[in-house]
JSON list of C-alpha atoms in Angstrom, two decimals:
[
{"chain": "A", "resi": 27, "resn": "MET", "atom": "CA", "xyz": [0.00, 0.00, 0.00]},
{"chain": "A", "resi": 28, "resn": "THR", "atom": "CA", "xyz": [1.44, 3.39, -0.98]},
{"chain": "A", "resi": 29, "resn": "ARG", "atom": "CA", "xyz": [0.48, 6.33, 1.16]},
{"chain": "A", "resi": 30, "resn": "PRO", "atom": "CA", "xyz": [1.28, 9.88, 0.04]},
{"chain": "A", "resi": 31, "resn": "HIS", "atom": "CA", "xyz": [3.21, 12.20, 2.32]},
{"chain": "A", "resi": 32, "resn": "THR", "atom": "CA", "xyz": [0.48, 14.81, 2.07]},
{"chain": "A", "resi": 33, "resn": "ALA", "atom": "CA", "xyz": [-2.95, 13.22, 2.00]},
{"chain": "A", "resi": 34, "resn": "PRO", "atom": "CA", "xyz": [-6.31, 14.84, 1.36]},
{"chain": "A", "resi": 35, "resn": "ALA", "atom": "CA", "xyz": [-8.82, 15.22, 4.13]},
{"chain": "A", "resi": 36, "resn": "GLY", "atom": "CA", "xyz": [-10.90, 12.14, 4.81]},
{"chain": "A", "resi": 37, "resn": "PRO", "atom": "CA", "xyz": [-14.67, 11.91, 4.43]},
{"chain": "A", "resi": 38, "resn": "ASP", "atom": "CA", "xyz": [-15.41, 12.95, 7.98]},
{"chain": "A", "resi": 39, "resn": "ALA", "atom": "CA", "xyz": [-12.89, 15.77, 8.12]},
{"chain": "A", "resi": 40, "resn": "ASP", "atom": "CA", "xyz": [-14.13, 19.33, 8.25]},
{"chain": "A", "resi": 41, "resn": "THR", "atom": "CA", "xyz": [-12.13, 21.97, 6.41]},
{"chain": "A", "resi": 42, "resn": "THR", "atom": "CA", "xyz": [-15.06, 24.31, 5.97]},
{"chain": "A", "resi": 43, "resn": "GLY", "atom": "CA", "xyz": [-14.79, 26.28, 9.19]},
{"chain": "A", "resi": 44, "resn": "ARG", "atom": "CA", "xyz": [-18.00, 24.79, 10.58]},
{"chain": "A", "resi": 45, "resn": "PRO", "atom": "CA", "xyz": [-18.03, 24.13, 14.34]},
{"chain": "A", "resi": 46, "resn": "ALA", "atom": "CA", "xyz": [-16.41, 20.88, 15.44]},
{"chain": "A", "resi": 47, "resn": "ALA", "atom": "CA", "xyz": [-19.06, 18.84, 17.22]},
{"chain": "A", "resi": 48, "resn": "PRO", "atom": "CA", "xyz": [-18.60, 16.45, 20.15]},
{"chain": "A", "resi": 49, "resn": "GLY", "atom": "CA", "xyz": [-18.89, 12.74, 19.45]},
{"chain": "A", "resi": 50, "resn": "ASP", "atom": "CA", "xyz": [-21.25, 10.06, 20.72]},
{"chain": "A", "resi": 51, "resn": "GLY", "atom": "CA", "xyz": [-20.72, 10.49, 24.45]},
{"chain": "A", "resi": 52, "resn": "THR", "atom": "CA", "xyz": [-17.09, 9.36, 24.78]},
{"chain": "A", "resi": 53, "resn": "THR", "atom": "CA", "xyz": [-13.99, 11.35, 23.99]},
{"chain": "A", "resi": 54, "resn": "PRO", "atom": "CA", "xyz": [-11.12, 9.07, 22.90]},
{"chain": "A", "resi": 55, "resn": "ALA", "atom": "CA", "xyz": [-8.49, 11.38, 24.34]},
{"chain": "A", "resi": 56, "resn": "VAL", "atom": "CA", "xyz": [-9.90, 11.32, 27.88]},
{"chain": "A", "resi": 57, "resn": "THR", "atom": "CA", "xyz": [-11.63, 7.92, 28.09]},
{"chain": "A", "resi": 58, "resn": "PRO", "atom": "CA", "xyz": [-9.37, 5.14, 29.48]},
{"chain": "A", "resi": 59, "resn": "PRO", "atom": "CA", "xyz": [-8.63, 2.61, 26.73]},
{"chain": "A", "resi": 60, "resn": "ALA", "atom": "CA", "xyz": [-10.32, -0.27, 28.58]},
{"chain": "A", "resi": 61, "resn": "ASP", "atom": "CA", "xyz": [-13.52, 1.77, 28.93]},
{"chain": "A", "resi": 62, "resn": "LEU", "atom": "CA", "xyz": [-13.27, 2.97, 25.35]},
{"chain": "A", "resi": 63, "resn": "ARG", "atom": "CA", "xyz": [-12.98, -0.61, 24.10]},
{"chain": "A", "resi": 64, "resn": "ARG", "atom": "CA", "xyz": [-16.05, -1.72, 26.04]},
{"chain": "A", "resi": 65, "resn": "HIS", "atom": "CA", "xyz": [-18.02, 1.26, 24.77]},
{"chain": "A", "resi": 66, "resn": "LEU", "atom": "CA", "xyz": [-17.00, 0.64, 21.17]},
{"chain": "A", "resi": 67, "resn": "SER", "atom": "CA", "xyz": [-17.50, -3.14, 21.21]},
{"chain": "A", "resi": 68, "resn": "ALA", "atom": "CA", "xyz": [-21.05, -2.67, 22.49]},
{"chain": "A", "resi": 69, "resn": "ARG", "atom": "CA", "xyz": [-21.89, -0.49, 19.50]},
{"chain": "A", "resi": 70, "resn": "LEU", "atom": "CA", "xyz": [-20.32, -2.41, 16.62]},
{"chain": "A", "resi": 71, "resn": "ASP", "atom": "CA", "xyz": [-22.26, -5.00, 14.67]},
{"chain": "A", "resi": 72, "resn": "GLY", "atom": "CA", "xyz": [-20.94, -8.55, 14.34]},
{"chain": "A", "resi": 73, "resn": "ALA", "atom": "CA", "xyz": [-18.79, -8.07, 11.24]},
{"chain": "A", "resi": 74, "resn": "ALA", "atom": "CA", "xyz": [-17.31, -4.81, 12.48]},
{"chain": "A", "resi": 75, "resn": "ARG", "atom": "CA", "xyz": [-16.59, -6.27, 15.91]},
{"chain": "A", "resi": 76, "resn": "ALA", "atom": "CA", "xyz": [-14.83, -9.28, 14.39]},
{"chain": "A", "resi": 77, "resn": "TRP", "atom": "CA", "xyz": [-12.67, -7.01, 12.22]},
{"chain": "A", "resi": 78, "resn": "PHE", "atom": "CA", "xyz": [-11.91, -4.75, 15.20]},
{"chain": "A", "resi": 79, "resn": "ASP", "atom": "CA", "xyz": [-10.93, -7.66, 17.49]},
{"chain": "A", "resi": 80, "resn": "GLN", "atom": "CA", "xyz": [-8.63, -9.02, 14.80]},
{"chain": "A", "resi": 81, "resn": "ALA", "atom": "CA", "xyz": [-7.06, -5.60, 14.26]},
{"chain": "A", "resi": 82, "resn": "LEU", "atom": "CA", "xyz": [-6.33, -5.30, 18.00]},
{"chain": "A", "resi": 83, "resn": "ASP", "atom": "CA", "xyz": [-4.88, -8.81, 18.12]},
{"chain": "A", "resi": 84, "resn": "GLU", "atom": "CA", "xyz": [-2.58, -8.00, 15.19]},
{"chain": "A", "resi": 85, "resn": "ALA", "atom": "CA", "xyz": [-1.44, -4.76, 16.80]},
{"chain": "A", "resi": 86, "resn": "THR", "atom": "CA", "xyz": [-0.82, -6.48, 20.15]},
{"chain": "A", "resi": 87, "resn": "THR", "atom": "CA", "xyz": [1.09, -9.35, 18.54]},
{"chain": "A", "resi": 88, "resn": "HIS", "atom": "CA", "xyz": [3.18, -7.17, 16.23]},
{"chain": "A", "resi": 89, "resn": "PRO", "atom": "CA", "xyz": [3.57, -3.80, 17.95]},
{"chain": "A", "resi": 90, "resn": "GLY", "atom": "CA", "xyz": [5.99, -1.10, 16.94]},
{"chain": "A", "resi": 91, "resn": "THR", "atom": "CA", "xyz": [7.38, -0.74, 13.43]},
{"chain": "A", "resi": 92, "resn": "HIS", "atom": "CA", "xyz": [7.96, -3.63, 11.02]},
{"chain": "A", "resi": 93, "resn": "GLY", "atom": "CA", "xyz": [9.19, -2.82, 7.53]},
{"chain": "A", "resi": 94, "resn": "PRO", "atom": "CA", "xyz": [7.99, 0.13, 5.46]},
{"chain": "A", "resi": 95, "resn": "ILE", "atom": "CA", "xyz": [4.52, -0.14, 6.99]},
{"chain": "A", "resi": 96, "resn": "SER", "atom": "CA", "xyz": [3.17, -2.27, 9.83]},
{"chain": "A", "resi": 97, "resn": "VAL", "atom": "CA", "xyz": [-0.01, -4.30, 9.57]},
{"chain": "A", "resi": 98, "resn": "TRP", "atom": "CA", "xyz": [-1.66, -2.18, 12.26]},
{"chain": "A", "resi": 99, "resn": "GLU", "atom": "CA", "xyz": [-1.05, 0.92, 10.15]},
{"chain": "A", "resi": 100, "resn": "LEU", "atom": "CA", "xyz": [-3.02, -0.68, 7.34]},
{"chain": "A", "resi": 101, "resn": "ARG", "atom": "CA", "xyz": [-5.87, -1.28, 9.77]},
{"chain": "A", "resi": 102, "resn": "LEU", "atom": "CA", "xyz": [-5.92, 2.42, 10.66]},
{"chain": "A", "resi": 103, "resn": "ALA", "atom": "CA", "xyz": [-6.69, 3.19, 7.03]},
{"chain": "A", "resi": 104, "resn": "GLU", "atom": "CA", "xyz": [-9.56, 0.66, 7.02]},
{"chain": "A", "resi": 105, "resn": "ALA", "atom": "CA", "xyz": [-11.20, 1.70, 10.28]},
{"chain": "A", "resi": 106, "resn": "GLY", "atom": "CA", "xyz": [-13.66, 4.21, 8.83]},
{"chain": "A", "resi": 107, "resn": "ARG", "atom": "CA", "xyz": [-14.97, 1.74, 6.26]},
{"chain": "A", "resi": 108, "resn": "ARG", "atom": "CA", "xyz": [-15.06, -1.20, 8.67]},
{"chain": "A", "resi": 109, "resn": "CYS", "atom": "CA", "xyz": [-16.44, 0.48, 11.79]},
{"chain": "A", "resi": 110, "resn": "GLY", "atom": "CA", "xyz": [-18.24, 3.49, 10.34]},
{"chain": "A", "resi": 111, "resn": "PRO", "atom": "CA", "xyz": [-17.10, 7.13, 10.59]},
{"chain": "A", "resi": 112, "resn": "GLU", "atom": "CA", "xyz": [-18.87, 7.64, 13.92]},
{"chain": "A", "resi": 113, "resn": "HIS", "atom": "CA", "xyz": [-16.70, 4.95, 15.55]},
{"chain": "A", "resi": 114, "resn": "ALA", "atom": "CA", "xyz": [-13.49, 5.33, 13.55]},
{"chain": "A", "resi": 115, "resn": "ASP", "atom": "CA", "xyz": [-11.70, 7.68, 15.96]},
{"chain": "A", "resi": 116, "resn": "ALA", "atom": "CA", "xyz": [-12.15, 5.28, 18.88]},
{"chain": "A", "resi": 117, "resn": "ALA", "atom": "CA", "xyz": [-11.12, 2.26, 16.80]},
{"chain": "A", "resi": 118, "resn": "ARG", "atom": "CA", "xyz": [-7.96, 3.99, 15.56]},
{"chain": "A", "resi": 119, "resn": "VAL", "atom": "CA", "xyz": [-6.98, 5.19, 19.04]},
{"chain": "A", "resi": 120, "resn": "LEU", "atom": "CA", "xyz": [-7.35, 1.66, 20.40]},
{"chain": "A", "resi": 121, "resn": "ILE", "atom": "CA", "xyz": [-5.30, 0.18, 17.55]},
{"chain": "A", "resi": 122, "resn": "LEU", "atom": "CA", "xyz": [-2.54, 2.72, 18.21]},
{"chain": "A", "resi": 123, "resn": "HIS", "atom": "CA", "xyz": [-2.69, 1.89, 21.92]},
{"chain": "A", "resi": 124, "resn": "ALA", "atom": "CA", "xyz": [-2.52, -1.86, 21.26]},
{"chain": "A", "resi": 125, "resn": "ALA", "atom": "CA", "xyz": [0.47, -1.29, 18.97]},
{"chain": "A", "resi": 126, "resn": "ARG", "atom": "CA", "xyz": [2.20, 0.71, 21.72]},
{"chain": "A", "resi": 127, "resn": "ALA", "atom": "CA", "xyz": [3.02, 3.36, 19.14]},
{"chain": "A", "resi": 128, "resn": "ASP", "atom": "CA", "xyz": [5.74, 5.69, 20.36]},
{"chain": "A", "resi": 129, "resn": "ALA", "atom": "CA", "xyz": [6.29, 9.31, 19.38]},
{"chain": "A", "resi": 130, "resn": "ASP", "atom": "CA", "xyz": [8.27, 8.35, 16.26]},
{"chain": "A", "resi": 131, "resn": "ALA", "atom": "CA", "xyz": [5.58, 5.94, 15.04]},
{"chain": "A", "resi": 132, "resn": "LEU", "atom": "CA", "xyz": [2.83, 8.43, 15.78]},
{"chain": "A", "resi": 133, "resn": "THR", "atom": "CA", "xyz": [4.70, 11.12, 13.88]},
{"chain": "A", "resi": 134, "resn": "ARG", "atom": "CA", "xyz": [5.00, 8.87, 10.84]},
{"chain": "A", "resi": 135, "resn": "VAL", "atom": "CA", "xyz": [1.32, 7.93, 10.95]},
{"chain": "A", "resi": 136, "resn": "TYR", "atom": "CA", "xyz": [0.33, 11.56, 11.38]},
{"chain": "A", "resi": 137, "resn": "PHE", "atom": "CA", "xyz": [2.28, 12.94, 8.44]},
{"chain": "A", "resi": 138, "resn": "GLN", "atom": "CA", "xyz": [1.56, 10.03, 6.11]},
{"chain": "A", "resi": 139, "resn": "GLY", "atom": "CA", "xyz": [-2.10, 9.64, 7.03]},
{"chain": "A", "resi": 140, "resn": "THR", "atom": "CA", "xyz": [-5.38, 11.23, 6.10]},
{"chain": "A", "resi": 141, "resn": "ALA", "atom": "CA", "xyz": [-6.98, 13.98, 8.18]},
{"chain": "A", "resi": 142, "resn": "ASP", "atom": "CA", "xyz": [-9.05, 11.29, 9.94]},
{"chain": "A", "resi": 143, "resn": "GLU", "atom": "CA", "xyz": [-5.91, 9.35, 10.90]},
{"chain": "A", "resi": 144, "resn": "ARG", "atom": "CA", "xyz": [-4.19, 12.54, 12.02]},
{"chain": "A", "resi": 145, "resn": "ARG", "atom": "CA", "xyz": [-7.10, 13.32, 14.31]},
{"chain": "A", "resi": 146, "resn": "ALA", "atom": "CA", "xyz": [-6.88, 9.83, 15.83]},
{"chain": "A", "resi": 147, "resn": "VAL", "atom": "CA", "xyz": [-3.17, 10.31, 16.48]},
{"chain": "A", "resi": 148, "resn": "LEU", "atom": "CA", "xyz": [-3.91, 13.54, 18.35]},
{"chain": "A", "resi": 149, "resn": "HIS", "atom": "CA", "xyz": [-6.56, 11.76, 20.43]},
{"chain": "A", "resi": 150, "resn": "ALA", "atom": "CA", "xyz": [-4.08, 8.97, 21.21]},
{"chain": "A", "resi": 151, "resn": "LEU", "atom": "CA", "xyz": [-1.26, 11.24, 22.43]},
{"chain": "A", "resi": 152, "resn": "PRO", "atom": "CA", "xyz": [-2.29, 11.47, 26.11]},
{"chain": "A", "resi": 153, "resn": "HIS", "atom": "CA", "xyz": [-2.49, 7.67, 26.27]},
{"chain": "A", "resi": 154, "resn": "LEU", "atom": "CA", "xyz": [0.88, 7.01, 24.66]},
{"chain": "A", "resi": 155, "resn": "VAL", "atom": "CA", "xyz": [3.31, 9.94, 25.03]},
{"chain": "A", "resi": 156, "resn": "PRO", "atom": "CA", "xyz": [3.98, 11.18, 28.58]},
{"chain": "A", "resi": 157, "resn": "GLY", "atom": "CA", "xyz": [6.42, 13.91, 27.58]},
{"chain": "A", "resi": 158, "resn": "PRO", "atom": "CA", "xyz": [6.46, 16.80, 25.09]},
{"chain": "A", "resi": 159, "resn": "GLU", "atom": "CA", "xyz": [8.08, 14.84, 22.23]},
{"chain": "A", "resi": 160, "resn": "ALA", "atom": "CA", "xyz": [4.89, 14.86, 20.15]},
{"chain": "A", "resi": 161, "resn": "LEU", "atom": "CA", "xyz": [4.18, 18.56, 20.60]},
{"chain": "A", "resi": 162, "resn": "PRO", "atom": "CA", "xyz": [5.14, 19.31, 16.94]},
{"chain": "A", "resi": 163, "resn": "LEU", "atom": "CA", "xyz": [2.07, 17.31, 15.88]},
{"chain": "A", "resi": 164, "resn": "VAL", "atom": "CA", "xyz": [-0.18, 19.51, 18.00]},
{"chain": "A", "resi": 165, "resn": "GLU", "atom": "CA", "xyz": [1.44, 22.62, 16.59]},
{"chain": "A", "resi": 166, "resn": "ASP", "atom": "CA", "xyz": [0.99, 21.36, 13.04]},
{"chain": "A", "resi": 167, "resn": "ALA", "atom": "CA", "xyz": [-2.70, 20.64, 13.63]},
{"chain": "A", "resi": 168, "resn": "LEU", "atom": "CA", "xyz": [-3.23, 24.13, 15.02]},
{"chain": "A", "resi": 169, "resn": "ARG", "atom": "CA", "xyz": [-1.89, 25.61, 11.79]},
{"chain": "A", "resi": 170, "resn": "THR", "atom": "CA", "xyz": [-4.57, 23.87, 9.71]},
{"chain": "A", "resi": 171, "resn": "ASN", "atom": "CA", "xyz": [-8.06, 25.06, 8.76]},
{"chain": "A", "resi": 172, "resn": "ASP", "atom": "CA", "xyz": [-9.61, 21.70, 9.70]},
{"chain": "A", "resi": 173, "resn": "THR", "atom": "CA", "xyz": [-11.71, 22.51, 12.76]},
{"chain": "A", "resi": 174, "resn": "ARG", "atom": "CA", "xyz": [-11.79, 18.89, 13.89]},
{"chain": "A", "resi": 175, "resn": "LEU", "atom": "CA", "xyz": [-7.99, 18.75, 13.90]},
{"chain": "A", "resi": 176, "resn": "VAL", "atom": "CA", "xyz": [-7.85, 22.02, 15.82]},
{"chain": "A", "resi": 177, "resn": "ALA", "atom": "CA", "xyz": [-10.27, 20.66, 18.42]},
{"chain": "A", "resi": 178, "resn": "ALA", "atom": "CA", "xyz": [-8.30, 17.41, 18.76]},
{"chain": "A", "resi": 179, "resn": "ALA", "atom": "CA", "xyz": [-5.04, 19.35, 19.15]},
{"chain": "A", "resi": 180, "resn": "LEU", "atom": "CA", "xyz": [-6.53, 21.14, 22.15]},
{"chain": "A", "resi": 181, "resn": "GLY", "atom": "CA", "xyz": [-7.23, 17.92, 24.02]},
{"chain": "A", "resi": 182, "resn": "PRO", "atom": "CA", "xyz": [-5.42, 16.86, 27.23]},
{"chain": "A", "resi": 183, "resn": "TYR", "atom": "CA", "xyz": [-2.01, 16.53, 25.58]},
{"chain": "A", "resi": 184, "resn": "GLY", "atom": "CA", "xyz": [-2.09, 20.04, 24.17]},
{"chain": "A", "resi": 185, "resn": "ALA", "atom": "CA", "xyz": [-3.46, 21.38, 27.45]},
{"chain": "A", "resi": 186, "resn": "ARG", "atom": "CA", "xyz": [-0.49, 19.93, 29.27]},
{"chain": "A", "resi": 187, "resn": "HIS", "atom": "CA", "xyz": [2.34, 20.76, 26.88]},
{"chain": "A", "resi": 188, "resn": "LEU", "atom": "CA", "xyz": [1.50, 23.90, 24.88]},
{"chain": "A", "resi": 189, "resn": "ASP", "atom": "CA", "xyz": [3.23, 26.95, 26.29]},
{"chain": "A", "resi": 190, "resn": "ALA", "atom": "CA", "xyz": [1.15, 29.94, 27.33]},
{"chain": "A", "resi": 191, "resn": "HIS", "atom": "CA", "xyz": [1.72, 31.95, 24.15]},
{"chain": "A", "resi": 192, "resn": "ALA", "atom": "CA", "xyz": [0.79, 29.12, 21.79]},
{"chain": "A", "resi": 193, "resn": "TRP", "atom": "CA", "xyz": [-2.18, 28.09, 23.92]},
{"chain": "A", "resi": 194, "resn": "ARG", "atom": "CA", "xyz": [-3.64, 31.59, 23.99]},
{"chain": "A", "resi": 195, "resn": "HIS", "atom": "CA", "xyz": [-3.45, 31.89, 20.22]},
{"chain": "A", "resi": 196, "resn": "ALA", "atom": "CA", "xyz": [-5.05, 28.44, 19.89]},
{"chain": "A", "resi": 197, "resn": "VAL", "atom": "CA", "xyz": [-7.99, 29.59, 22.01]},
{"chain": "A", "resi": 198, "resn": "LEU", "atom": "CA", "xyz": [-8.37, 32.65, 19.79]},
{"chain": "A", "resi": 199, "resn": "LYS", "atom": "CA", "xyz": [-8.27, 30.40, 16.72]},
{"chain": "A", "resi": 200, "resn": "CYS", "atom": "CA", "xyz": [-11.21, 28.47, 18.17]},
{"chain": "A", "resi": 201, "resn": "LEU", "atom": "CA", "xyz": [-13.17, 31.71, 18.38]},
{"chain": "A", "resi": 202, "resn": "PHE", "atom": "CA", "xyz": [-12.20, 32.64, 14.82]},
{"chain": "A", "resi": 203, "resn": "THR", "atom": "CA", "xyz": [-13.11, 29.27, 13.32]},
{"chain": "A", "resi": 204, "resn": "GLY", "atom": "CA", "xyz": [-16.14, 28.31, 15.41]},
{"chain": "A", "resi": 205, "resn": "VAL", "atom": "CA", "xyz": [-14.60, 25.47, 17.42]},
{"chain": "A", "resi": 206, "resn": "ALA", "atom": "CA", "xyz": [-16.65, 25.26, 20.62]},
{"chain": "A", "resi": 207, "resn": "VAL", "atom": "CA", "xyz": [-14.53, 26.15, 23.65]},
{"chain": "A", "resi": 208, "resn": "ASP", "atom": "CA", "xyz": [-16.20, 23.23, 25.45]},
{"chain": "A", "resi": 209, "resn": "LEU", "atom": "CA", "xyz": [-13.80, 21.08, 23.41]},
{"chain": "A", "resi": 210, "resn": "VAL", "atom": "CA", "xyz": [-10.70, 22.81, 24.85]},
{"chain": "A", "resi": 211, "resn": "ALA", "atom": "CA", "xyz": [-9.31, 20.57, 27.57]},
{"chain": "A", "resi": 212, "resn": "ASP", "atom": "CA", "xyz": [-8.53, 22.15, 30.94]},
{"chain": "A", "resi": 213, "resn": "LEU", "atom": "CA", "xyz": [-9.83, 25.52, 29.74]},
{"chain": "A", "resi": 214, "resn": "ALA", "atom": "CA", "xyz": [-10.94, 26.82, 33.13]},
{"chain": "A", "resi": 215, "resn": "ARG", "atom": "CA", "xyz": [-7.64, 26.06, 34.84]},
{"chain": "A", "resi": 216, "resn": "ARG", "atom": "CA", "xyz": [-5.43, 27.43, 32.10]},
{"chain": "A", "resi": 217, "resn": "ALA", "atom": "CA", "xyz": [-7.50, 30.59, 31.55]},
{"chain": "A", "resi": 218, "resn": "ARG", "atom": "CA", "xyz": [-7.81, 31.37, 35.26]},
{"chain": "A", "resi": 219, "resn": "GLY", "atom": "CA", "xyz": [-6.18, 34.69, 36.08]},
{"chain": "A", "resi": 220, "resn": "ASP", "atom": "CA", "xyz": [-4.58, 35.02, 32.63]},
{"chain": "A", "resi": 221, "resn": "ALA", "atom": "CA", "xyz": [-4.45, 38.78, 32.15]},
{"chain": "A", "resi": 222, "resn": "GLU", "atom": "CA", "xyz": [-2.74, 38.51, 28.76]},
{"chain": "A", "resi": 223, "resn": "LEU", "atom": "CA", "xyz": [-5.46, 36.22, 27.44]},
{"chain": "A", "resi": 224, "resn": "ALA", "atom": "CA", "xyz": [-8.05, 38.67, 28.76]},
{"chain": "A", "resi": 225, "resn": "ARG", "atom": "CA", "xyz": [-6.33, 41.49, 26.87]},
{"chain": "A", "resi": 226, "resn": "MET", "atom": "CA", "xyz": [-6.28, 39.48, 23.64]},
{"chain": "A", "resi": 227, "resn": "LEU", "atom": "CA", "xyz": [-9.94, 38.57, 24.02]},
{"chain": "A", "resi": 228, "resn": "GLY", "atom": "CA", "xyz": [-10.84, 42.19, 24.66]},
{"chain": "A", "resi": 229, "resn": "ASP", "atom": "CA", "xyz": [-8.96, 43.31, 21.56]},
{"chain": "A", "resi": 230, "resn": "HIS", "atom": "CA", "xyz": [-10.70, 40.65, 19.46]},
{"chain": "A", "resi": 231, "resn": "ALA", "atom": "CA", "xyz": [-14.11, 41.67, 20.79]},
{"chain": "A", "resi": 232, "resn": "ALA", "atom": "CA", "xyz": [-13.40, 45.33, 20.06]},
{"chain": "A", "resi": 233, "resn": "GLU", "atom": "CA", "xyz": [-12.35, 44.51, 16.48]},
{"chain": "A", "resi": 234, "resn": "ARG", "atom": "CA", "xyz": [-15.54, 42.54, 15.86]},
{"chain": "A", "resi": 235, "resn": "THR", "atom": "CA", "xyz": [-17.71, 45.27, 17.35]},
{"chain": "A", "resi": 236, "resn": "ALA", "atom": "CA", "xyz": [-16.00, 47.97, 15.26]},
{"chain": "A", "resi": 237, "resn": "ALA", "atom": "CA", "xyz": [-16.63, 45.88, 12.15]},
{"chain": "A", "resi": 238, "resn": "GLY", "atom": "CA", "xyz": [-20.32, 45.55, 13.01]},
{"chain": "A", "resi": 239, "resn": "ARG", "atom": "CA", "xyz": [-20.01, 41.85, 13.78]},
{"chain": "A", "resi": 240, "resn": "THR", "atom": "CA", "xyz": [-21.41, 40.01, 16.78]},
{"chain": "A", "resi": 241, "resn": "VAL", "atom": "CA", "xyz": [-19.12, 38.87, 19.57]},
{"chain": "A", "resi": 242, "resn": "PRO", "atom": "CA", "xyz": [-19.45, 35.09, 20.10]},
{"chain": "A", "resi": 243, "resn": "GLU", "atom": "CA", "xyz": [-20.84, 33.96, 23.44]},
{"chain": "A", "resi": 244, "resn": "ASP", "atom": "CA", "xyz": [-17.83, 31.69, 23.87]},
{"chain": "A", "resi": 245, "resn": "LEU", "atom": "CA", "xyz": [-15.58, 34.76, 24.00]},
{"chain": "A", "resi": 246, "resn": "HIS", "atom": "CA", "xyz": [-17.53, 36.12, 26.95]},
{"chain": "A", "resi": 247, "resn": "ARG", "atom": "CA", "xyz": [-17.32, 32.73, 28.64]},
{"chain": "A", "resi": 248, "resn": "VAL", "atom": "CA", "xyz": [-13.54, 32.55, 28.34]},
{"chain": "A", "resi": 249, "resn": "LEU", "atom": "CA", "xyz": [-13.16, 36.18, 29.36]},
{"chain": "A", "resi": 250, "resn": "ALA", "atom": "CA", "xyz": [-15.13, 35.45, 32.55]},
{"chain": "A", "resi": 251, "resn": "LEU", "atom": "CA", "xyz": [-12.77, 32.57, 33.31]},
{"chain": "A", "resi": 252, "resn": "THR", "atom": "CA", "xyz": [-9.75, 34.89, 33.14]},
{"chain": "A", "resi": 253, "resn": "GLU", "atom": "CA", "xyz": [-11.19, 37.01, 35.93]},
{"chain": "A", "resi": 254, "resn": "ALA", "atom": "CA", "xyz": [-10.73, 34.27, 38.54]},
{"chain": "A", "resi": 255, "resn": "ALA", "atom": "CA", "xyz": [-7.57, 34.28, 40.64]},
{"chain": "A", "resi": 256, "resn": "PRO", "atom": "CA", "xyz": [-4.78, 32.08, 39.25]},
{"chain": "A", "resi": 257, "resn": "THR", "atom": "CA", "xyz": [-3.86, 28.86, 41.02]},
{"chain": "A", "resi": 258, "resn": "GLN", "atom": "CA", "xyz": [-0.32, 28.32, 42.30]},
{"chain": "A", "resi": 259, "resn": "GLU", "atom": "CA", "xyz": [0.33, 25.76, 39.54]},
{"chain": "A", "resi": 260, "resn": "ALA", "atom": "CA", "xyz": [-0.87, 28.15, 36.83]},
{"chain": "A", "resi": 261, "resn": "ALA", "atom": "CA", "xyz": [1.36, 30.91, 38.19]},
{"chain": "A", "resi": 262, "resn": "ASP", "atom": "CA", "xyz": [4.48, 28.71, 38.31]},
{"chain": "A", "resi": 263, "resn": "PRO", "atom": "CA", "xyz": [6.78, 29.69, 35.41]},
{"chain": "A", "resi": 264, "resn": "ASP", "atom": "CA", "xyz": [8.42, 26.26, 35.47]},
{"chain": "A", "resi": 265, "resn": "VAL", "atom": "CA", "xyz": [5.34, 24.46, 34.15]},
{"chain": "A", "resi": 266, "resn": "PRO", "atom": "CA", "xyz": [4.40, 24.59, 30.42]},
{"chain": "A", "resi": 267, "resn": "HIS", "atom": "CA", "xyz": [1.07, 26.26, 31.11]},
{"chain": "A", "resi": 268, "resn": "GLY", "atom": "CA", "xyz": [2.37, 29.16, 33.20]},
{"chain": "A", "resi": 269, "resn": "LYS", "atom": "CA", "xyz": [0.99, 32.61, 32.38]},
{"chain": "A", "resi": 270, "resn": "GLU", "atom": "CA", "xyz": [4.20, 34.08, 31.06]},
{"chain": "A", "resi": 271, "resn": "SER", "atom": "CA", "xyz": [4.39, 35.05, 27.39]}
]
């Protein structure tokens, strides 16, 4: 199977600027893999469940990288067709978890995969990469116009490892593109007491008002969060999410 370095967006990717919507009640990035597997298995029909169980067995038996492309990588490409687009993210995250994909493998899958596979990689990061090694993938996703990639980039891994400057601009990008701030992991903690974020939000609101455009309700929500006193952790400059610029 030949996979191009730059692949077009998949069928369930959104590059239109429409709001990124939550899924079916579970979020792959925050749901423990064991719970995610139970949830998914209960919703797949017989043929899809058999394919999914086999894909997990293959990934568990042959983890890591084998040759130009591993068998579990091929299964990532099939997941949407086999499990349906509504379950594909969860299936792909679980395959990556079973394969024990490290930061190098995830980087390869991300840059060689479709937009759907890239989103699954972003959802898998908090389960597989404890440190900041995969942060370039989050930064790449935040540069795209695919709102579902932007939302996935702002999951728990991005919340933990993006520095204050990059995180603030990512929140503003959500407001520009219509990504619901409910999808931004750890928003309340990171926004708390952030005077610079408050300034940026105020400037954005003023620009929209001067242009005769409405100010989104989400902007007011985030602005209200910045008015709370910062926690000690948020104020600590030694952590990635400190409030320094």
